[in-house]
Amino acid sequence: MSQLQSQTWHHAIAAQNLAELFQSRTDPSHVFAACDDGRVFTYGQFWTLAGRFASALKNTGAKPGDRIAVQVDKSIEALTLFWACVRGGFVFLPLNTAYTRWEVTYFLEDSGAKLFICTPARETEMGGLAQLLTLDDGGGGSLMAVDHPWTEDIQSDWDDLAAILYTSGTTGRSKGAMLTHGNLASNALALIDIWQFTPRDVLLHALPVHHTHGLFVGMNTIALSGGQLIFHRKFNADAVMKDLPRATCMMGVPTFYTRLLQHADVTRETTRHIRVFISGSAPLLAETHRAFEDKTGHAILERYGMTETNMIASNPFDGARRAGTVGFPLPHVSVRITDPATGASLPDGTDGMIEVKGPNLFQAYWNKPDKTAEDIRADGFFITGDLGRIDAEGYLIISGRAKDLIITGGFNVYPKEIEEVLDTLLGVTESAVIGLPHDDFGEAVTAVVATSQTLDEAKLIAALKTQLGAFKVPKRVLFVAELPRNAMGKVQKAELRRIHASLYRPV
Ligand code: AMP
C-alpha cells in the first residue's frame, strides 16, 4: 500500500468540516458565480447569503440533523441552500423539479423532512405536505423575506451528515443515500487534485443541481478550489457557445457533447482556451469522443461515479484519455471486480461486478438497514450494480448494469455487446437492447434502434447474425426517432421495457 493510500484523506487538512474547508480555500472578494440572468456573486456575498438562509431555516425550528427538502429551479440561491445547511448543521435534501406531489410526498415521509422549500408557483399544489417556504430562481420567495442575523456556524465534523440524495432509481422506490461532510470533501479534493483545478479556473456550469453531478462534482470542485462558475440555468448550445470563450473547463453529460457536435460554432479556435472537457453520468459513445477530438483537438475526459459513491474513477488529466473507459480509481478509492453470484474477486480482464470502497462512500440508505446490508459487504466494499472489467493497463471499462442483464433460454446476454455491434451498422444512430417477457425464452432479446432513416428490420437482424452468436441476436428490432432519456442523459431502459412489455405476449 502506498503512503498516500495508508494515510487518511484529511491527514494534512486543518479544517474539521465543510464550512471550515470552504472558508480556508476561498477569497471573499473573488467572484464565485456569474449567472446567465446578469447577477454576479462574490464568495463573500455567497457566504453571507448562506448565513442568512441558515438563520431563516433555524427560525422555523429546524435543529442540527434535521432534513431540509428542496425542490426549486436551478439558481445560485439553490446552491446557497446547500451551504446554509452545512453552516447550520442541517441535512440538505435536493429533489428533481419534475417530481409530482405524489412523488414528493414519498420523499418527505421517508426522510421525515422538517421543512420543504418549493417554488412559489407550486406553493398551492404542495400545500399541507410539510412546513413550507418558497424560493424562485431570481431571488424571490418567502425564504428571502426572513432575515435574522446568523451568529456562529455549527461545529460539525467529517462524519456528520451533510446531504441525503435520493437515487434516481429506475426500478422500485428511490433510496436516500446518506452523505457526510467527509464524503463530499474527500471527493472534491481528490477531483481538484487529479483534474488540477486552481483559483484561475472558470467552469461553465449548465447541469441540473438536484443531482450529484451538477451539485457536488460541478459546484464543489470550483467552490473548494476558489475558482469561478459561469452559471447557466439550463443547457442551451447557443448560450454555451457564447460563454465558452470566457471559461477554462466544462462538465457535461454525454448529450451535451453530442449536441455541441452539431453546433456550427464548435471549432478548434472557439475551444482553444478550454483546459478540459469532462463527461459523466452516462456512457460517452467512443464515436462521440473521436468526433469531438477531430473537431476541437480536445479528448473529452470521461469519469465514473454514482449518487452513493460520489466519483469513483477518472481518465487521467495528463496521460491517455481512452474512449470507452472510465480510467483509474481516484486517490484513496479502491475498486475490485467480483463474481456477481459468489462475490469472489476476479482477475483483471474478466467481466464482473464493480465494487468500491473509500472515503467517498455513503454511510447507509436512510432508514433502510436491510438495503444497506444487501449492498455494502462486511469488509466495507459497496456493490455498485455496474458490471465491468479492468484492462491490462489498469483502465476500468463499464460493460453494463447488472439489472440490464438479459437471461434468454438460460443464456446470459450482456446488452452492451449487442449495442456496440448494432451501433456500427449503417443508419443506426444509437441502440438500446432490452429483455422482454417471452413464453418460450423467459426473456427475448429485443433491440430498440434510434434512426432518422427507414431501415429494414430483417436486414439488420441478418447483419447481426454474421457477428453474434444466435442466442444474442435480437428477436425483434424496433425503430424510434430518439431513445427515452432522463434529465442526466441516461437511456431509460425500464421505460422501454414497460412500453414494449407485451410485444411477444399480446394482451
Ligand atoms: P446516478 O446515481 O444517477 O449518478 O447514476 C449512477 C450510474 O450512472 C452508475 O451506476 C452508472 O451506471 C452510470 N454512469 C455514471 N457515469 C458513467 C460513465 N462514465 N459511463 C457509464 N455509466 C456511467
Coordinates of C-alpha atoms and ligand atoms in Angstrom, one line a residue:
M1 CA 0.0 0.0 0.0
S2 CA 1.4 3.4 -1.0
Q3 CA 2.0 6.0 1.7
L4 CA -0.9 8.1 0.2
Q5 CA -3.3 5.1 0.4
S6 CA -2.3 4.3 4.0
Q7 CA -3.0 7.9 5.2
T8 CA -6.5 9.2 5.9
W9 CA -7.6 11.6 3.2
H10 CA -7.7 14.5 5.7
H11 CA -4.3 14.0 7.4
A12 CA -2.9 17.3 6.1
I13 CA -6.1 19.4 6.5
A14 CA -6.7 21.6 9.5
A15 CA -10.4 22.1 8.7
Q16 CA -12.9 19.9 10.7
N17 CA -15.9 20.2 8.4
L18 CA -17.1 21.5 5.0
A19 CA -17.8 25.1 6.3
E20 CA -14.2 25.5 7.6
L21 CA -12.8 24.0 4.4
F22 CA -14.8 26.4 2.3
Q23 CA -13.5 29.4 4.3
S24 CA -10.0 28.2 4.3
R25 CA -9.9 27.8 0.5
T26 CA -11.9 30.8 -0.8
D27 CA -11.2 34.6 -1.1
P28 CA -14.3 36.7 -0.2
S29 CA -13.5 39.3 -2.8
H30 CA -13.1 36.8 -5.7
V31 CA -16.1 36.2 -8.0
F32 CA -17.8 32.8 -7.3
A33 CA -20.5 32.9 -9.9
A34 CA -21.6 35.0 -12.9
C35 CA -25.2 34.0 -13.8
D36 CA -27.0 34.0 -17.1
D37 CA -29.5 36.4 -15.7
G38 CA -26.7 39.0 -15.2
R39 CA -26.3 38.6 -11.5
V40 CA -22.8 38.2 -10.1
F41 CA -21.9 36.8 -6.6
T42 CA -18.5 37.1 -4.9
Y43 CA -17.5 34.4 -2.4
G44 CA -18.2 36.9 0.4
Q45 CA -21.7 37.7 -0.8
F46 CA -22.4 34.0 -1.3
W47 CA -21.2 33.1 2.2
T48 CA -23.3 35.9 3.8
L49 CA -26.4 34.7 1.9
A50 CA -25.7 31.2 3.2
G51 CA -25.6 32.5 6.7
R52 CA -28.9 34.4 6.2
F53 CA -30.6 31.2 4.9
A54 CA -29.1 29.2 7.8
S55 CA -30.8 31.6 10.2
A56 CA -34.1 31.5 8.3
L57 CA -34.0 27.7 8.5
K58 CA -33.2 27.8 12.2
N59 CA -36.0 30.3 12.7
T60 CA -38.5 27.7 11.5
G61 CA -37.5 25.5 14.4
A62 CA -35.0 23.3 12.4
K63 CA -32.3 21.7 14.6
P64 CA -28.9 20.2 13.5
G65 CA -29.5 16.9 11.8
D66 CA -33.0 17.9 10.5
R67 CA -33.6 17.2 6.8
I68 CA -34.4 20.2 4.7
A69 CA -36.1 19.1 1.4
V70 CA -35.6 21.4 -1.5
Q71 CA -37.4 21.3 -4.9
V72 CA -36.6 24.5 -6.6
D73 CA -35.4 25.7 -10.0
K74 CA -31.7 25.9 -10.7
S75 CA -30.3 29.1 -9.2
I76 CA -27.4 30.4 -7.1
E77 CA -29.8 30.5 -4.2
A78 CA -30.4 26.7 -4.7
L79 CA -26.7 26.2 -4.3
T80 CA -26.6 28.6 -1.3
L81 CA -29.2 26.4 0.5
F82 CA -26.7 23.6 0.5
W83 CA -24.1 25.8 2.2
A84 CA -26.8 27.1 4.6
C85 CA -27.4 23.5 5.7
V86 CA -23.6 23.0 6.0
R87 CA -23.3 26.1 8.2
G88 CA -26.4 25.3 10.3
G89 CA -25.7 21.5 10.7
F90 CA -28.9 20.6 8.7
V91 CA -29.1 17.9 6.1
F92 CA -29.7 19.1 2.5
L93 CA -32.2 17.0 0.5
P94 CA -32.5 18.2 -3.1
L95 CA -35.3 16.9 -5.3
N96 CA -35.8 17.0 -9.1
T97 CA -38.4 19.7 -10.1
A98 CA -40.0 17.1 -12.3
Y99 CA -41.4 15.2 -9.3
T100 CA -45.1 15.3 -8.8
R101 CA -46.9 16.0 -5.5
W102 CA -47.4 12.2 -5.1
E103 CA -43.6 11.5 -5.5
V104 CA -42.7 14.4 -3.2
T105 CA -45.0 13.0 -0.6
Y106 CA -42.9 9.8 -0.6
F107 CA -39.6 11.7 -0.2
L108 CA -40.9 13.9 2.6
E109 CA -42.4 11.0 4.5
D110 CA -39.5 8.7 4.0
S111 CA -36.9 11.3 5.1
G112 CA -39.1 12.8 7.9
A113 CA -38.1 16.2 6.5
K114 CA -38.6 19.1 8.9
L115 CA -39.1 21.7 6.1
F116 CA -40.0 21.7 2.5
I117 CA -38.8 24.5 0.2
C118 CA -40.5 24.7 -3.2
T119 CA -41.1 27.3 -5.9
P120 CA -43.8 30.0 -5.3
A121 CA -45.5 28.6 -8.5
R122 CA -46.2 25.3 -6.8
E123 CA -46.9 26.5 -3.3
T124 CA -50.7 25.8 -3.5
E125 CA -50.2 22.4 -5.1
M126 CA -47.7 21.3 -2.4
G127 CA -49.7 22.8 0.5
G128 CA -50.2 20.6 3.6
L129 CA -47.3 18.2 3.0
A130 CA -44.8 19.8 5.5
Q131 CA -43.8 23.2 6.9
L132 CA -43.3 25.2 3.7
L133 CA -41.2 28.0 2.4
T134 CA -40.7 29.2 -1.2
L135 CA -37.8 30.3 -3.4
D136 CA -37.7 31.2 -7.0
D137 CA -34.7 31.3 -9.4
G138 CA -34.4 35.1 -9.3
G139 CA -34.0 35.5 -5.6
G140 CA -37.7 35.8 -4.7
G141 CA -40.0 33.8 -2.4
S142 CA -40.9 33.6 1.3
L143 CA -37.4 32.2 2.3
M144 CA -35.9 35.5 1.2
A145 CA -38.3 37.5 3.4
V146 CA -36.8 36.1 6.6
D147 CA -33.6 37.9 7.6
H148 CA -32.3 37.1 11.1
P149 CA -28.7 37.6 11.9
W150 CA -26.5 34.4 11.8
T151 CA -24.0 34.3 14.6
E152 CA -22.0 31.2 14.5
D153 CA -21.6 28.1 12.4
I154 CA -22.4 24.7 14.0
Q155 CA -19.2 22.8 14.6
S156 CA -19.9 19.7 12.6
D157 CA -17.2 17.1 12.0
W158 CA -16.3 14.9 9.0
D159 CA -18.7 12.1 10.0
D160 CA -21.8 14.3 10.3
L161 CA -24.4 14.2 7.6
A162 CA -24.4 17.0 5.0
A163 CA -26.9 15.7 2.5
I164 CA -29.3 12.9 1.6
L165 CA -29.6 12.3 -2.2
Y166 CA -32.3 10.0 -3.4
T167 CA -31.1 7.7 -6.1
S168 CA -32.6 8.2 -9.5
G169 CA -33.8 4.5 -9.2
T170 CA -35.2 3.2 -12.4
T171 CA -36.8 0.3 -10.6
G172 CA -38.6 0.3 -7.2
R173 CA -38.7 3.4 -5.0
S174 CA -35.7 5.6 -4.6
K175 CA -33.4 5.1 -1.6
G176 CA -31.8 8.1 0.3
A177 CA -28.0 7.9 0.2
M178 CA -26.6 9.5 3.4
L179 CA -23.5 11.6 2.6
T180 CA -21.3 13.1 5.2
H181 CA -19.1 16.2 5.2
G182 CA -16.1 13.9 4.8
N183 CA -17.6 12.0 1.8
L184 CA -18.1 15.3 -0.1
A185 CA -14.9 17.0 0.9
S186 CA -12.7 14.0 0.2
N187 CA -14.2 13.5 -3.2
A188 CA -14.0 17.2 -4.2
L189 CA -10.3 17.4 -3.0
A190 CA -9.4 14.3 -5.0
L191 CA -11.0 15.7 -8.1
I192 CA -9.3 19.1 -7.7
D193 CA -6.0 17.2 -7.3
I194 CA -6.3 14.9 -10.3
W195 CA -8.0 17.5 -12.6
Q196 CA -5.6 20.2 -11.5
F197 CA -8.2 22.8 -10.6
T198 CA -6.9 26.2 -9.3
P199 CA -8.5 29.6 -8.4
R200 CA -7.9 30.6 -12.0
D201 CA -10.4 28.1 -13.3
V202 CA -13.8 29.1 -14.7
L203 CA -16.3 26.3 -15.1
L204 CA -19.2 26.6 -17.5
H205 CA -22.0 25.0 -15.4
A206 CA -25.1 24.0 -17.3
L207 CA -26.0 20.8 -15.4
P208 CA -29.0 20.4 -13.0
V209 CA -28.2 21.0 -9.4
H210 CA -30.5 18.4 -7.7
H211 CA -28.1 15.6 -8.8
T212 CA -24.6 14.7 -7.6
H213 CA -23.0 15.7 -11.0
G214 CA -24.0 19.4 -11.1
L215 CA -24.3 19.8 -7.3
F216 CA -21.2 18.1 -5.9
V217 CA -18.9 17.5 -8.9
G218 CA -19.6 20.8 -10.5
M219 CA -20.1 23.1 -7.6
N220 CA -17.7 21.7 -5.0
T221 CA -14.6 21.3 -7.3
I222 CA -15.0 25.1 -8.0
A223 CA -16.1 26.2 -4.5
L224 CA -13.2 24.3 -2.8
S225 CA -10.6 25.4 -5.3
G226 CA -11.7 29.1 -5.2
G227 CA -12.5 29.3 -8.9
Q228 CA -15.5 30.7 -10.7
L229 CA -18.7 29.4 -12.2
I230 CA -20.4 30.7 -15.3
F231 CA -23.8 29.6 -14.2
H232 CA -26.4 28.7 -16.9
R233 CA -29.9 27.7 -15.6
K234 CA -30.3 25.3 -18.5
F235 CA -28.2 23.7 -21.2
N236 CA -28.6 25.6 -24.4
A237 CA -25.9 25.0 -27.1
D238 CA -26.1 28.6 -28.4
A239 CA -25.7 30.1 -24.9
V240 CA -22.8 27.7 -24.1
M241 CA -21.0 28.7 -27.3
K242 CA -21.5 32.4 -26.4
D243 CA -19.9 32.0 -23.0
L244 CA -17.3 29.3 -23.7
P245 CA -14.5 31.7 -24.6
R246 CA -14.6 33.0 -21.0
A247 CA -14.4 29.5 -19.5
T248 CA -11.4 27.2 -18.8
C249 CA -13.4 24.0 -18.4
M250 CA -16.8 22.4 -18.9
M251 CA -18.6 19.4 -17.3
G252 CA -21.4 17.7 -19.1
V253 CA -23.5 14.6 -19.6
P254 CA -22.8 12.9 -23.0
T255 CA -25.9 14.5 -24.6
F256 CA -24.2 18.0 -24.1
Y257 CA -21.3 16.8 -26.2
T258 CA -23.5 15.2 -29.0
R259 CA -25.5 18.5 -29.1
L260 CA -22.3 20.6 -29.2
L261 CA -21.0 18.5 -32.1
Q262 CA -24.0 19.6 -34.2
H263 CA -23.3 23.3 -33.5
A264 CA -21.5 25.1 -36.3
D265 CA -19.5 27.3 -33.9
V266 CA -17.7 24.4 -32.2
T267 CA -14.1 24.6 -33.7
R268 CA -10.5 24.4 -32.6
E269 CA -10.5 28.2 -32.4
T270 CA -13.6 28.6 -30.2
T271 CA -12.5 25.9 -27.7
R272 CA -8.8 27.0 -27.7
H273 CA -9.0 28.4 -24.1
I274 CA -10.6 25.3 -22.6
R275 CA -8.3 23.3 -20.3
V276 CA -10.5 20.3 -20.1
F277 CA -14.0 19.0 -21.2
I278 CA -15.3 16.4 -18.7
S279 CA -18.1 13.9 -19.2
G280 CA -20.0 11.5 -16.9
S281 CA -23.3 10.2 -15.6
A282 CA -23.9 8.0 -18.6
P283 CA -21.6 6.3 -21.2
L284 CA -20.0 8.5 -23.7
L285 CA -20.0 6.8 -27.0
A286 CA -16.5 6.2 -28.4
E287 CA -17.7 7.7 -31.6
T288 CA -18.6 11.0 -29.8
H289 CA -15.2 11.0 -28.1
R290 CA -13.5 10.7 -31.5
A291 CA -15.7 13.1 -33.4
F292 CA -15.2 15.8 -30.6
E293 CA -11.4 15.3 -30.7
D294 CA -11.4 15.6 -34.5
K295 CA -13.4 18.8 -34.4
T296 CA -11.8 20.5 -31.4
G297 CA -8.5 18.8 -30.7
H298 CA -9.8 18.0 -27.1
A299 CA -10.0 14.5 -25.9
I300 CA -13.0 14.5 -23.6
L301 CA -12.1 13.3 -20.1
E302 CA -14.6 10.6 -19.0
R303 CA -15.2 9.8 -15.4
Y304 CA -17.5 7.5 -13.5
G305 CA -19.5 7.9 -10.3
M306 CA -22.8 7.5 -8.7
T307 CA -25.1 9.1 -6.1
E308 CA -24.0 6.7 -3.4
T309 CA -20.2 6.9 -4.1
N310 CA -19.6 10.3 -5.4
M311 CA -16.9 9.9 -8.1
I312 CA -15.1 6.6 -8.3
A313 CA -12.7 6.7 -11.3
S314 CA -11.5 9.1 -13.9
N315 CA -9.4 9.1 -17.0
P316 CA -6.1 10.9 -16.4
F317 CA -5.6 14.6 -16.9
D318 CA -2.1 14.0 -18.1
G319 CA -1.9 10.8 -20.0
A320 CA -4.1 8.9 -22.4
R321 CA -7.8 9.5 -22.1
R322 CA -9.2 6.3 -23.5
A323 CA -12.6 6.3 -25.3
G324 CA -14.9 3.6 -23.9
T325 CA -13.1 3.6 -20.5
V326 CA -13.6 5.5 -17.3
G327 CA -9.9 5.4 -16.3
F328 CA -8.4 4.8 -12.9
P329 CA -9.7 4.8 -9.3
L330 CA -9.4 8.2 -7.6
P331 CA -6.8 8.7 -4.8
H332 CA -7.8 6.8 -1.6
V333 CA -10.6 4.9 -3.6
S334 CA -10.3 1.1 -4.1
V335 CA -12.1 -0.7 -7.0
R336 CA -12.4 -4.5 -7.3
I337 CA -14.2 -6.8 -9.8
T338 CA -16.1 -9.7 -8.3
D339 CA -18.2 -12.7 -9.5
P340 CA -21.8 -11.3 -9.2
A341 CA -23.0 -14.7 -7.9
T342 CA -20.4 -15.6 -5.3
G343 CA -18.6 -12.3 -4.6
A344 CA -15.2 -13.8 -5.2
S345 CA -12.6 -11.5 -6.7
L346 CA -12.0 -11.9 -10.4
P347 CA -8.7 -11.4 -12.3
D348 CA -8.1 -8.4 -14.5
G349 CA -9.6 -8.7 -17.9
T350 CA -12.7 -10.6 -16.6
D351 CA -16.1 -9.0 -16.6
G352 CA -17.9 -8.9 -13.2
M353 CA -19.5 -6.7 -10.6
I354 CA -17.7 -3.4 -9.9
E355 CA -17.3 -2.9 -6.1
V356 CA -15.9 0.2 -4.4
K357 CA -14.5 1.3 -1.1
G358 CA -13.1 4.6 0.2
P359 CA -13.9 7.9 2.0
N360 CA -16.2 8.7 -0.9
L361 CA -18.7 6.0 0.1
F362 CA -22.1 7.0 1.6
Q363 CA -22.8 5.8 5.1
A364 CA -26.1 4.0 4.6
Y365 CA -29.5 4.2 2.9
W366 CA -31.7 6.4 5.1
N367 CA -34.0 4.1 7.3
K368 CA -33.3 1.1 5.1
P369 CA -30.8 -1.1 7.1
D370 CA -31.8 -4.2 5.0
K371 CA -31.0 -2.5 1.7
T372 CA -27.7 -1.1 3.2
A373 CA -26.7 -4.6 4.4
E374 CA -27.5 -6.0 0.9
D375 CA -25.3 -3.5 -0.9
I376 CA -22.4 -3.0 1.5
R377 CA -20.3 -6.0 2.3
A378 CA -18.8 -6.8 5.7
D379 CA -15.4 -5.6 4.5
G380 CA -16.8 -2.2 3.5
F381 CA -17.0 -2.6 -0.3
F382 CA -20.1 -1.3 -1.9
I383 CA -21.7 -3.4 -4.7
T384 CA -22.4 -0.8 -7.4
G385 CA -24.7 -2.8 -9.6
D386 CA -22.5 -1.8 -12.6
L387 CA -20.7 -4.6 -14.5
G388 CA -17.2 -4.1 -15.8
R389 CA -13.6 -5.1 -16.1
I390 CA -10.1 -3.7 -15.6
D391 CA -7.9 -3.9 -18.7
A392 CA -4.2 -4.7 -18.9
E393 CA -3.2 -1.1 -18.3
G394 CA -5.5 -0.7 -15.3
Y395 CA -8.3 1.3 -17.1
L396 CA -11.8 0.5 -15.8
I397 CA -14.3 -0.4 -18.5
I398 CA -18.0 -0.4 -17.7
S399 CA -19.9 -3.2 -19.6
G400 CA -23.4 -2.6 -18.3
R401 CA -25.8 -2.6 -15.4
A402 CA -26.4 -5.9 -13.6
K403 CA -30.1 -5.4 -13.7
D404 CA -30.0 -4.9 -17.5
L405 CA -28.5 -8.4 -17.9
I406 CA -30.8 -10.5 -20.1
I407 CA -31.3 -14.2 -19.4
T408 CA -32.8 -15.8 -22.5
G409 CA -33.3 -19.5 -22.7
G410 CA -30.8 -19.9 -19.8
F411 CA -28.1 -17.9 -21.6
N412 CA -26.7 -14.6 -20.2
V413 CA -26.7 -11.8 -22.7
Y414 CA -24.9 -8.5 -22.0
P415 CA -26.8 -5.8 -23.9
K416 CA -23.7 -3.6 -24.3
E417 CA -22.1 -6.2 -26.6
I418 CA -25.0 -6.2 -28.9
E419 CA -25.5 -2.4 -28.8
E420 CA -21.8 -2.0 -29.8
V421 CA -22.3 -4.1 -32.9
L422 CA -25.7 -2.5 -33.8
D423 CA -24.2 1.0 -33.5
T424 CA -21.7 0.2 -36.2
L425 CA -24.5 -0.7 -38.8
L426 CA -25.5 1.8 -41.4
G427 CA -28.3 4.2 -40.5
V428 CA -28.2 3.3 -36.7
T429 CA -27.8 6.4 -34.7
E430 CA -28.0 4.6 -31.3
S431 CA -29.4 1.5 -29.8
A432 CA -30.7 0.0 -26.6
V433 CA -31.1 -3.7 -26.1
I434 CA -33.5 -5.0 -23.5
G435 CA -35.1 -8.3 -22.4
L436 CA -38.9 -8.6 -22.8
P437 CA -41.1 -11.3 -21.3
H438 CA -41.4 -14.3 -23.7
D439 CA -43.2 -17.6 -23.1
D440 CA -40.5 -19.7 -24.6
F441 CA -37.3 -18.0 -23.7
G442 CA -38.3 -16.3 -20.4
E443 CA -36.9 -13.1 -21.8
A444 CA -36.4 -12.3 -25.5
V445 CA -33.5 -10.2 -26.6
T446 CA -35.0 -7.1 -28.3
A447 CA -33.3 -4.1 -29.8
V448 CA -34.7 -0.5 -30.0
V449 CA -32.9 1.5 -32.6
A450 CA -32.8 5.3 -32.9
T451 CA -32.6 6.3 -36.6
S452 CA -33.6 9.1 -38.9
Q453 CA -33.9 6.7 -41.8
T454 CA -36.2 3.9 -42.9
L455 CA -34.4 0.7 -42.0
D456 CA -35.2 -2.9 -42.8
E457 CA -35.7 -5.0 -39.7
A458 CA -34.9 -8.3 -41.4
K459 CA -31.7 -6.9 -43.0
L460 CA -30.4 -5.6 -39.6
I461 CA -31.1 -9.0 -38.0
A462 CA -29.3 -10.7 -40.8
A463 CA -26.3 -8.4 -40.4
L464 CA -26.2 -9.1 -36.6
K465 CA -26.2 -12.9 -37.3
T466 CA -23.0 -12.6 -39.1
Q467 CA -21.3 -11.3 -36.0
L468 CA -23.1 -12.6 -32.9
G469 CA -24.0 -16.0 -31.5
A470 CA -27.6 -16.9 -32.4
F471 CA -28.8 -16.6 -28.8
K472 CA -27.6 -13.0 -28.6
V473 CA -29.3 -11.9 -31.8
P474 CA -32.5 -9.8 -31.1
K475 CA -35.7 -11.5 -32.0
R476 CA -37.1 -8.1 -33.0
V477 CA -35.7 -4.7 -33.8
L478 CA -38.0 -1.7 -33.2
F479 CA -37.3 1.7 -34.7
V480 CA -37.7 5.1 -32.9
A481 CA -36.6 8.7 -33.7
E482 CA -34.9 9.0 -30.2
L483 CA -34.3 6.9 -27.2
P484 CA -36.0 8.0 -24.0
R485 CA -33.5 9.6 -21.6
N486 CA -33.8 11.1 -18.1
A487 CA -32.5 14.5 -17.1
M488 CA -29.0 13.1 -16.7
G489 CA -28.9 11.7 -20.2
K490 CA -29.3 8.1 -19.1
V491 CA -31.3 5.9 -21.5
Q492 CA -34.4 4.7 -19.6
K493 CA -34.4 1.0 -20.3
A494 CA -37.0 0.4 -17.6
E495 CA -39.3 2.8 -19.6
L496 CA -38.6 0.8 -22.8
R497 CA -39.3 -2.4 -21.0
R498 CA -42.6 -1.0 -19.8
I499 CA -43.7 0.4 -23.2
H500 CA -42.9 -2.9 -25.0
A501 CA -43.9 -5.3 -22.2
S502 CA -46.5 -7.1 -24.3
L503 CA -44.6 -7.3 -27.6
Y504 CA -44.3 -11.1 -27.5
R505 CA -47.3 -11.7 -25.3
P506 CA -50.2 -9.6 -26.7
V507 CA -52.8 -9.0 -24.0
Ligands
AMP1 P1 -26.5 8.3 -10.6 O1 -26.6 7.7 -9.2 O2 -27.8 8.9 -11.1 O3 -25.4 9.3 -10.7 O4 -26.2 7.1 -11.6 C1 -25.1 6.4 -11.4 C2 -24.9 5.4 -12.6 O5 -24.7 6.1 -13.8 C3 -23.8 4.5 -12.4 O6 -24.0 3.4 -11.5 C4 -23.5 4.1 -13.9 O7 -24.4 3.0 -14.2 C5 -23.9 5.3 -14.6 N1 -22.7 6.1 -15.0 C6 -22.1 7.1 -14.4 N2 -21.0 7.6 -15.1 C7 -20.9 6.7 -16.1 C8 -19.9 6.6 -17.2 N3 -18.9 7.5 -17.4 N4 -20.1 5.6 -18.1 C9 -21.1 4.7 -18.0 N5 -22.0 4.8 -17.0 C10 -21.9 5.8 -16.1

